[in-house]
Coordinates of C-alpha atoms and ligand atoms in Angstrom, one line a residue:
X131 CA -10.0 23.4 -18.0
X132 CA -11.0 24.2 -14.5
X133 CA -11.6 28.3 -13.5
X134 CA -10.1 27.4 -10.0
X135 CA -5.8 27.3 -9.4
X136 CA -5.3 25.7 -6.8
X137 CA -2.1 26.4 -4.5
X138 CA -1.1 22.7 -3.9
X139 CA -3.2 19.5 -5.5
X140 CA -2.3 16.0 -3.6
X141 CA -2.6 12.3 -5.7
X142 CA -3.5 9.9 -3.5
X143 CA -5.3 9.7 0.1
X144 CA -3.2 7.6 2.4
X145 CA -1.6 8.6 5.6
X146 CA 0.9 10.8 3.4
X147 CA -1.7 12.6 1.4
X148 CA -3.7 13.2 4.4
X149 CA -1.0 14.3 6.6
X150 CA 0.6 16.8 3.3
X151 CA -3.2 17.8 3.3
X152 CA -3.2 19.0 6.9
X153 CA -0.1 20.6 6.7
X154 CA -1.3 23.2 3.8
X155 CA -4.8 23.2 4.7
X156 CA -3.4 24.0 8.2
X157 CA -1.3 26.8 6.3
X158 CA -4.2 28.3 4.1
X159 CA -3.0 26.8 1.0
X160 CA -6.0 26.1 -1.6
X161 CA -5.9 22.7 -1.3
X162 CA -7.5 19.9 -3.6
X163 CA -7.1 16.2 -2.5
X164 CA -7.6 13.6 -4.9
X165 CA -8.2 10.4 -4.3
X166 CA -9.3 7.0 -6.6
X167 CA -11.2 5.0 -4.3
X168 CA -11.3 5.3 -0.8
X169 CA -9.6 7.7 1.6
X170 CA -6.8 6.1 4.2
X171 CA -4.9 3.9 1.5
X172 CA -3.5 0.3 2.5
X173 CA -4.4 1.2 6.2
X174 CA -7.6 1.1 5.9
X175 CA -7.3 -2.7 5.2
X176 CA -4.8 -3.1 8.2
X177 CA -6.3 -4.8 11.4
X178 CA -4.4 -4.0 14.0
X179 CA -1.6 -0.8 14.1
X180 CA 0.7 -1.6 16.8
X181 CA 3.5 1.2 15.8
X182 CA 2.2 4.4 15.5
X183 CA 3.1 6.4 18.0
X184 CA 0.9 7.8 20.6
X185 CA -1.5 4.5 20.6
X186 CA -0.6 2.1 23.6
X187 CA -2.2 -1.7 22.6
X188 CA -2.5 -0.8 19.0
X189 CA -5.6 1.0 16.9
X190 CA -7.7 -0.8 14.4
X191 CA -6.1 0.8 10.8
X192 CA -9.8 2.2 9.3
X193 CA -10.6 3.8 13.0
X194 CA -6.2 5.9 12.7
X195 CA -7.7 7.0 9.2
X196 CA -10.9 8.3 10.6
X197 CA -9.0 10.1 13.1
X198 CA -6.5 11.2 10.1
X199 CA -9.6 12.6 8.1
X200 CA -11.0 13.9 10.9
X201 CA -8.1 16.0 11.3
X202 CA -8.0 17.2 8.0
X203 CA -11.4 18.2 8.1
X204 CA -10.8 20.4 10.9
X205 CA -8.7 22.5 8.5
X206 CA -10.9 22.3 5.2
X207 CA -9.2 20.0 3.1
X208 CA -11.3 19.8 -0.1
X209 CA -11.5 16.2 -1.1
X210 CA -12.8 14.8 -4.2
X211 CA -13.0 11.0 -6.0
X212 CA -11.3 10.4 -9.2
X213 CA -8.8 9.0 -10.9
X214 CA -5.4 11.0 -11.9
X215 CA -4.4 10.0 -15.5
X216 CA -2.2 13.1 -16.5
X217 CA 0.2 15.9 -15.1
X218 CA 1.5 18.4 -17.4
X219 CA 4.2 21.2 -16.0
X220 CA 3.1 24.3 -17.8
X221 CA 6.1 26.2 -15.4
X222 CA 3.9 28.4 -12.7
X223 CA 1.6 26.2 -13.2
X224 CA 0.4 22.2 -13.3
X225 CA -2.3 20.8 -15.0
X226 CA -3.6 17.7 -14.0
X227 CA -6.2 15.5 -15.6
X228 CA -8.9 14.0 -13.2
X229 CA -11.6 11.5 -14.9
X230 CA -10.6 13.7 -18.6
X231 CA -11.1 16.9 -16.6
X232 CA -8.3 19.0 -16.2
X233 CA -7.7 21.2 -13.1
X234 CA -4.8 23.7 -12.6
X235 CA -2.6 24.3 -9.7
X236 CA 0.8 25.9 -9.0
X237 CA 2.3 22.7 -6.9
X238 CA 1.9 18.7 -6.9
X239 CA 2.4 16.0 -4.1
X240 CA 1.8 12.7 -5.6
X241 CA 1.4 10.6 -2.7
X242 CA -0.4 7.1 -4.3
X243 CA 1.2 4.7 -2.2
X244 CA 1.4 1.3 -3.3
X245 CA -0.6 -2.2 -4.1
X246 CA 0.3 -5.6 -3.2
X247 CA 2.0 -7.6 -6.0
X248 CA 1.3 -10.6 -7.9
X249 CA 2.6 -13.4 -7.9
X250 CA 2.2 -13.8 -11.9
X251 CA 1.9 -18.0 -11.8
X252 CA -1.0 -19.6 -13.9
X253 CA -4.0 -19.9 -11.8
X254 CA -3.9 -16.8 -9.7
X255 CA -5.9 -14.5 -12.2
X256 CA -8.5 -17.0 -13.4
X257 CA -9.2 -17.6 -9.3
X258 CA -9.4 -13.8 -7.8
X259 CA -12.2 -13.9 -6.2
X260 CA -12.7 -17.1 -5.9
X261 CA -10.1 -18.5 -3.7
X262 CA -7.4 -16.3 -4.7
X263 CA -6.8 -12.7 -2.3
X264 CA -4.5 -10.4 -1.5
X265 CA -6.4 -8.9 1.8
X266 CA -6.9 -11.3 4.5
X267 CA -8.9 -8.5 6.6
X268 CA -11.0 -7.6 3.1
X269 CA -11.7 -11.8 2.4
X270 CA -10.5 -13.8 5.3
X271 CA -14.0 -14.3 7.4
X272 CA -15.3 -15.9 3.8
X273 CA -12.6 -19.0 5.1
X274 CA -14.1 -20.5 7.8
X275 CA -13.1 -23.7 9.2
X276 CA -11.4 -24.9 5.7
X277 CA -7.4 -24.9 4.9
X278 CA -5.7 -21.8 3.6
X279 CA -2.3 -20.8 2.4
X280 CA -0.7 -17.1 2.8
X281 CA 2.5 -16.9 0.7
X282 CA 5.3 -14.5 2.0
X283 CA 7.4 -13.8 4.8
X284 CA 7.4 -10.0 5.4
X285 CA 5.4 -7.9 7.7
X286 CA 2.4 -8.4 6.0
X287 CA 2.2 -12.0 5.3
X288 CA 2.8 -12.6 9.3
X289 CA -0.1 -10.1 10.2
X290 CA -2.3 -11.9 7.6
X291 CA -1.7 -15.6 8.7
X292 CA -2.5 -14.4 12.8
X293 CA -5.2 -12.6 11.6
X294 CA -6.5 -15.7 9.6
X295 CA -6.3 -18.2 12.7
X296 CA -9.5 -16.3 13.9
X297 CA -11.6 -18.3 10.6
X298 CA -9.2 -21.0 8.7
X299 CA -8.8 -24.7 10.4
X300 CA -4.8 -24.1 9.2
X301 CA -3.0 -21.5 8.0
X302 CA -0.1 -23.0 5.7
X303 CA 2.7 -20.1 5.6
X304 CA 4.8 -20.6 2.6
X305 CA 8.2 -18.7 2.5
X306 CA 10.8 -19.3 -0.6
X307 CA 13.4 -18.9 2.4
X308 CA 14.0 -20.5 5.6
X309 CA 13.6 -17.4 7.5
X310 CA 11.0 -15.0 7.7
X311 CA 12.1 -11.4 7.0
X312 CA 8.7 -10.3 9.3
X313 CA 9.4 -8.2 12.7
X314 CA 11.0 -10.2 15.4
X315 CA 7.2 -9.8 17.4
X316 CA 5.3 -11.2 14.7
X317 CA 8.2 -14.3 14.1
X318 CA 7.2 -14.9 18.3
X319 CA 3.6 -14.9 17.3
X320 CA 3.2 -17.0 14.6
X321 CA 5.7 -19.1 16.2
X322 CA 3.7 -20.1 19.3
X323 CA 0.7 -20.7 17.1
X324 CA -0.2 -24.3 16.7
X325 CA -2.7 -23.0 13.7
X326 CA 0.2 -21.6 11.4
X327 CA 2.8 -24.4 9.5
X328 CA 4.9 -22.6 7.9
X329 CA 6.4 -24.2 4.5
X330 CA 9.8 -23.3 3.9
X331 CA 12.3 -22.8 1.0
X332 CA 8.8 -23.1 -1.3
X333 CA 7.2 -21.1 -3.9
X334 CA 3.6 -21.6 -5.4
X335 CA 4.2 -22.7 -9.4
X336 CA 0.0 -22.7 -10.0
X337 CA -3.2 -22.0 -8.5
X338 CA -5.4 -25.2 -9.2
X339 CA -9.4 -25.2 -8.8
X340 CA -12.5 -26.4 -10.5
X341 CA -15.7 -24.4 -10.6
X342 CA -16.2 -24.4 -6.6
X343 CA -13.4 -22.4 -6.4
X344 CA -9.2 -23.1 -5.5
X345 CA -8.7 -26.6 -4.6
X346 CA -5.0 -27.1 -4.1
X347 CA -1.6 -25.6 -5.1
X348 CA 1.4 -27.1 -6.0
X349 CA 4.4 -25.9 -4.9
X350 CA 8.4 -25.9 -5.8
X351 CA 10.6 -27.0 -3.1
X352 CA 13.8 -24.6 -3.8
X353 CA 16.2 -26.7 -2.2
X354 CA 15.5 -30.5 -3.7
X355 CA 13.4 -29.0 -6.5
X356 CA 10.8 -31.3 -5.8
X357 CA 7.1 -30.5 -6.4
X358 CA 4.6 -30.8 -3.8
X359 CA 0.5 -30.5 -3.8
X360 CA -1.1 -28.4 -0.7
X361 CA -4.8 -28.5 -0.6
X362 CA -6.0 -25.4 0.6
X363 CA -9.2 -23.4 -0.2
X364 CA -7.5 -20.4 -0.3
X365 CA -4.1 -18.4 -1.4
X366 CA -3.6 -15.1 0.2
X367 CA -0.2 -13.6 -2.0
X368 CA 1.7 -11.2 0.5
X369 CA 4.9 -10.5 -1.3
X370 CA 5.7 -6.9 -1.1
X371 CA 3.6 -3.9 -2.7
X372 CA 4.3 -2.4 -6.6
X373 CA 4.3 1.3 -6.7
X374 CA 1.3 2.7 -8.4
X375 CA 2.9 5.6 -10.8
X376 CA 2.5 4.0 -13.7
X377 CA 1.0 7.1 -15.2
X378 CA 4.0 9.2 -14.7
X379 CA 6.1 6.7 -16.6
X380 CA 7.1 9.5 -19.2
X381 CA 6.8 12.4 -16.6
X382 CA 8.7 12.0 -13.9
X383 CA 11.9 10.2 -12.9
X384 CA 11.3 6.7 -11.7
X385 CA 13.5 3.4 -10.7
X386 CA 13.6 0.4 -12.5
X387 CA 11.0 -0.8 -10.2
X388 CA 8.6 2.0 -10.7
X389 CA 9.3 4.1 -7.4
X390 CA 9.5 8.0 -7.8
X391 CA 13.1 9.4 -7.1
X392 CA 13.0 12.1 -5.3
X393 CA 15.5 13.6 -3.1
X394 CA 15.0 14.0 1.0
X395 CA 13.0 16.5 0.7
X396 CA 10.8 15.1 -1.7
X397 CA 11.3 16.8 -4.5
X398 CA 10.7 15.0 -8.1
X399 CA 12.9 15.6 -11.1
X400 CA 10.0 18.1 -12.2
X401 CA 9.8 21.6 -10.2
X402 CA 7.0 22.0 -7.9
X403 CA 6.1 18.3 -7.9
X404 CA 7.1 16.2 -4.6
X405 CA 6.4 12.7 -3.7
X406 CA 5.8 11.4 -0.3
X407 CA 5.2 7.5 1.2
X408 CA 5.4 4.4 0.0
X409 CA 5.2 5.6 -3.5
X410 CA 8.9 7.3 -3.3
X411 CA 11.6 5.4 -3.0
X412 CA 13.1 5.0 0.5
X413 CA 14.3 2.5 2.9
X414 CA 11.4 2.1 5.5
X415 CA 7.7 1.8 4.3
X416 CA 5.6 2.5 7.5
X417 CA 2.8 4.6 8.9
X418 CA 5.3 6.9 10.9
X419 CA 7.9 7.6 7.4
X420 CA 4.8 8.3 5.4
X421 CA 3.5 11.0 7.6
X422 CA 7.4 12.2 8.0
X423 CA 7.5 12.5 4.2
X424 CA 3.3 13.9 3.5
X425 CA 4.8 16.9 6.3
X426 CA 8.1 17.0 4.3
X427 CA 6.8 17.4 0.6
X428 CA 3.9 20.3 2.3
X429 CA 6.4 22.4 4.2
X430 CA 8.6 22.3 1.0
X431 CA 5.5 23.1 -1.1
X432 CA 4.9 25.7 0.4
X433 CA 8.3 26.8 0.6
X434 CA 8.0 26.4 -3.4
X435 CA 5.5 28.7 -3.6
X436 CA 6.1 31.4 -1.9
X437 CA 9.9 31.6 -4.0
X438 CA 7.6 31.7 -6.9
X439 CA 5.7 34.7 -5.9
Ligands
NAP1043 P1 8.1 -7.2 2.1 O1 8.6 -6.7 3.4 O2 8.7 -6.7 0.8 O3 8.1 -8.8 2.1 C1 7.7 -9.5 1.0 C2 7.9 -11.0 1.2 O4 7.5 -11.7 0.1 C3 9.4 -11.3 1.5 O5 9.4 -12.3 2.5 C4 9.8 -11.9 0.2 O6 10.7 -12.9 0.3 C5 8.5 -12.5 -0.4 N1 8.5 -12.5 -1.8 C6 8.7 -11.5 -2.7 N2 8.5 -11.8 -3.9 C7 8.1 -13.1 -3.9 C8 7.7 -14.1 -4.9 N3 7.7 -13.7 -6.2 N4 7.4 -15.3 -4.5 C9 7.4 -15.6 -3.2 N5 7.7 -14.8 -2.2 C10 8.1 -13.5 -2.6 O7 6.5 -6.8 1.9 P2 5.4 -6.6 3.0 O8 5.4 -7.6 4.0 O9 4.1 -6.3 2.2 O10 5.8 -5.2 3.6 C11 5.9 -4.0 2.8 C12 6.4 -2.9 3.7 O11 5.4 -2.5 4.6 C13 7.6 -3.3 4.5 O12 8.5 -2.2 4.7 C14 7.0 -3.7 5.9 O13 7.9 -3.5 7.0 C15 5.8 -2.7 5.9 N6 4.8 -3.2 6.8 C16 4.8 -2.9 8.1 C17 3.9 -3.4 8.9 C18 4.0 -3.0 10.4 O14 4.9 -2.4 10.8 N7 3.0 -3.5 11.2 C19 2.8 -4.2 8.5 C20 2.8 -4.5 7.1 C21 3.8 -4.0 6.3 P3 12.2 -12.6 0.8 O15 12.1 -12.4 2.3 O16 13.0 -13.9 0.4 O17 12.7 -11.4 0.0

């Protein structure tokens, strides 16, 4: 058990986490930041933001984050790599467990944010990595000049099929609908672009490959219920994002779908622990709600703790 209590310990190092971090760093609140892999969260593997406020014709997503750590530094934030596995509410105080370490502190935003889902079709393990992605700005450049398929229809698959024209000789977009449910922008963009077909009312039933890598899939027409074989050297999968609180199954209050509940001002069914971002339930998942809701859960954290005292 750690010596140290900190004031306020944050999961998770996305726009949310950085932003609560700033706020009680900003408010001399012992702060301890922790954070699995890399700080800035799915932004960092963003291209292009084009609405965050306060950044006319857009910022690269790993250049906002520098700025956001930047920031945070300014204020002391105390950062640190590991991997939350355990929260315990001891009353006054928390006890987290970091890497099998445990570290106290009075209050707890969890603020993990979420990862992109599976598609859970045979194939699609067996060829991650080799073929198979779900980051077009982490993998695309390895798809030059050859055929690729991005499945999905939401923000994300249209920023991943325009920002694959730049290496794939075609981007096939497959959509189980006949309507993408992407920004009306992006719809205009990947509209006017000769390299994108989409492939409508489809879904992919299996990954196929040999040992070079993914070949082909084949695809379910929804409508006739036909089967159909797309050669492609690549699947992208960009259907939506699963919330990563599967450690606080047992802990905390969560939907169905694994989202925190917590109420508007992010408050989880466990005093002294708030959620912010993509991780707690809400309607909009974007940059701008998730630094709304990382200011949110600190100004009520600190709210929290003073009550205490
Ligand atoms: P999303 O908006 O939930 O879209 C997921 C897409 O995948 C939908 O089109 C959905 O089809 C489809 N889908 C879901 N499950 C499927 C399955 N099993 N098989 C085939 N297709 C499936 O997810 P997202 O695009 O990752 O975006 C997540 C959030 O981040 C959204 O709130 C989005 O607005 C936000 N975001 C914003 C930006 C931006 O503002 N620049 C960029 C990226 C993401 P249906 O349409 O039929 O449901």
């Amino acid at each position: 058990m750690s010596e140290t209590l900190y004031d306020v310990l944050i999961i998770g190092g996305g726009p949310a986490g950085l932003t609560a971090g700033l706020y009680t760093s900003r408010a001399r609140l012992k702060t301890l930041l922790v954070e699995r892999m890399i700080l800035g969260g799915q932004v960092m593997t963003t291209t292009k933001v084009e609405n965050y406020p306060g950044f006319p014709g857009g910022i690269d997503g790993p250049d906002l984050m520098v700025r956001f750590q930047e920031h945070c530094q300014e204020f002391g934030l105390e950062t640190m790599t590991g991997e939350v596995t355990g929260l315990v509410d001891k009353g006054a105080e928390k006890v987290v467990t970091v890497d099998g370490r445990e570290i106290r502190t009075r209050a707890v935003i969890i603020t993990t944010g979420a990862e992109p889902s599976k598609l859970d079709i045979p194939g699609e393990t067996e060829f991650v990595g080799r073929g198979v992605s779900y980051c077009a700005t982490c993998d695309g450049a390895f798809f030059r000049n050859v055929p690729v398929a991005i499945i999905g229809g939401g923000d994300t698959a249209a920023e991943e099929a325009l920002f694959l024209c730049r290496f794939a000789s075609k981007v096939y977009l497959v959509h189980r609908r006949d309507e993408l449910r992407a920004t009306k922008v992006l719809q205009d963009r990947i509209f006017a672009n000769d390299k994108i077909e989409p492939v409508w009312n489809s879904t992919v039933d299996q990954v196929v490959g040999d040992n070079t890598g993914v070949t082909s899939l084949v695809l379910h027409n929804r409508q006739d219920d036909s089967q159909q074989t797309l050669e492609v050297d690549g699947m992208f999968v960009a259907v939506g994002v699963t919330p990563k609180a599967h450690f606080l199954a047992d802990i905390l209050d969560l939907t169905p779908e694994g989202y925190i509940l917590a109420d508007s001002d992010c408050q989880t069914s466990m005093p002294g622990v708030f959620a912010a971002g993509d991780v707690r339930k809400k309607i909009l998942k974007q940059i701008a709600t998730a630094v709304g809701d990382g200011a949110i859960a600190a100004i009520v954290a600190e709210k929290y703790l003073d009550d205490f005292e």
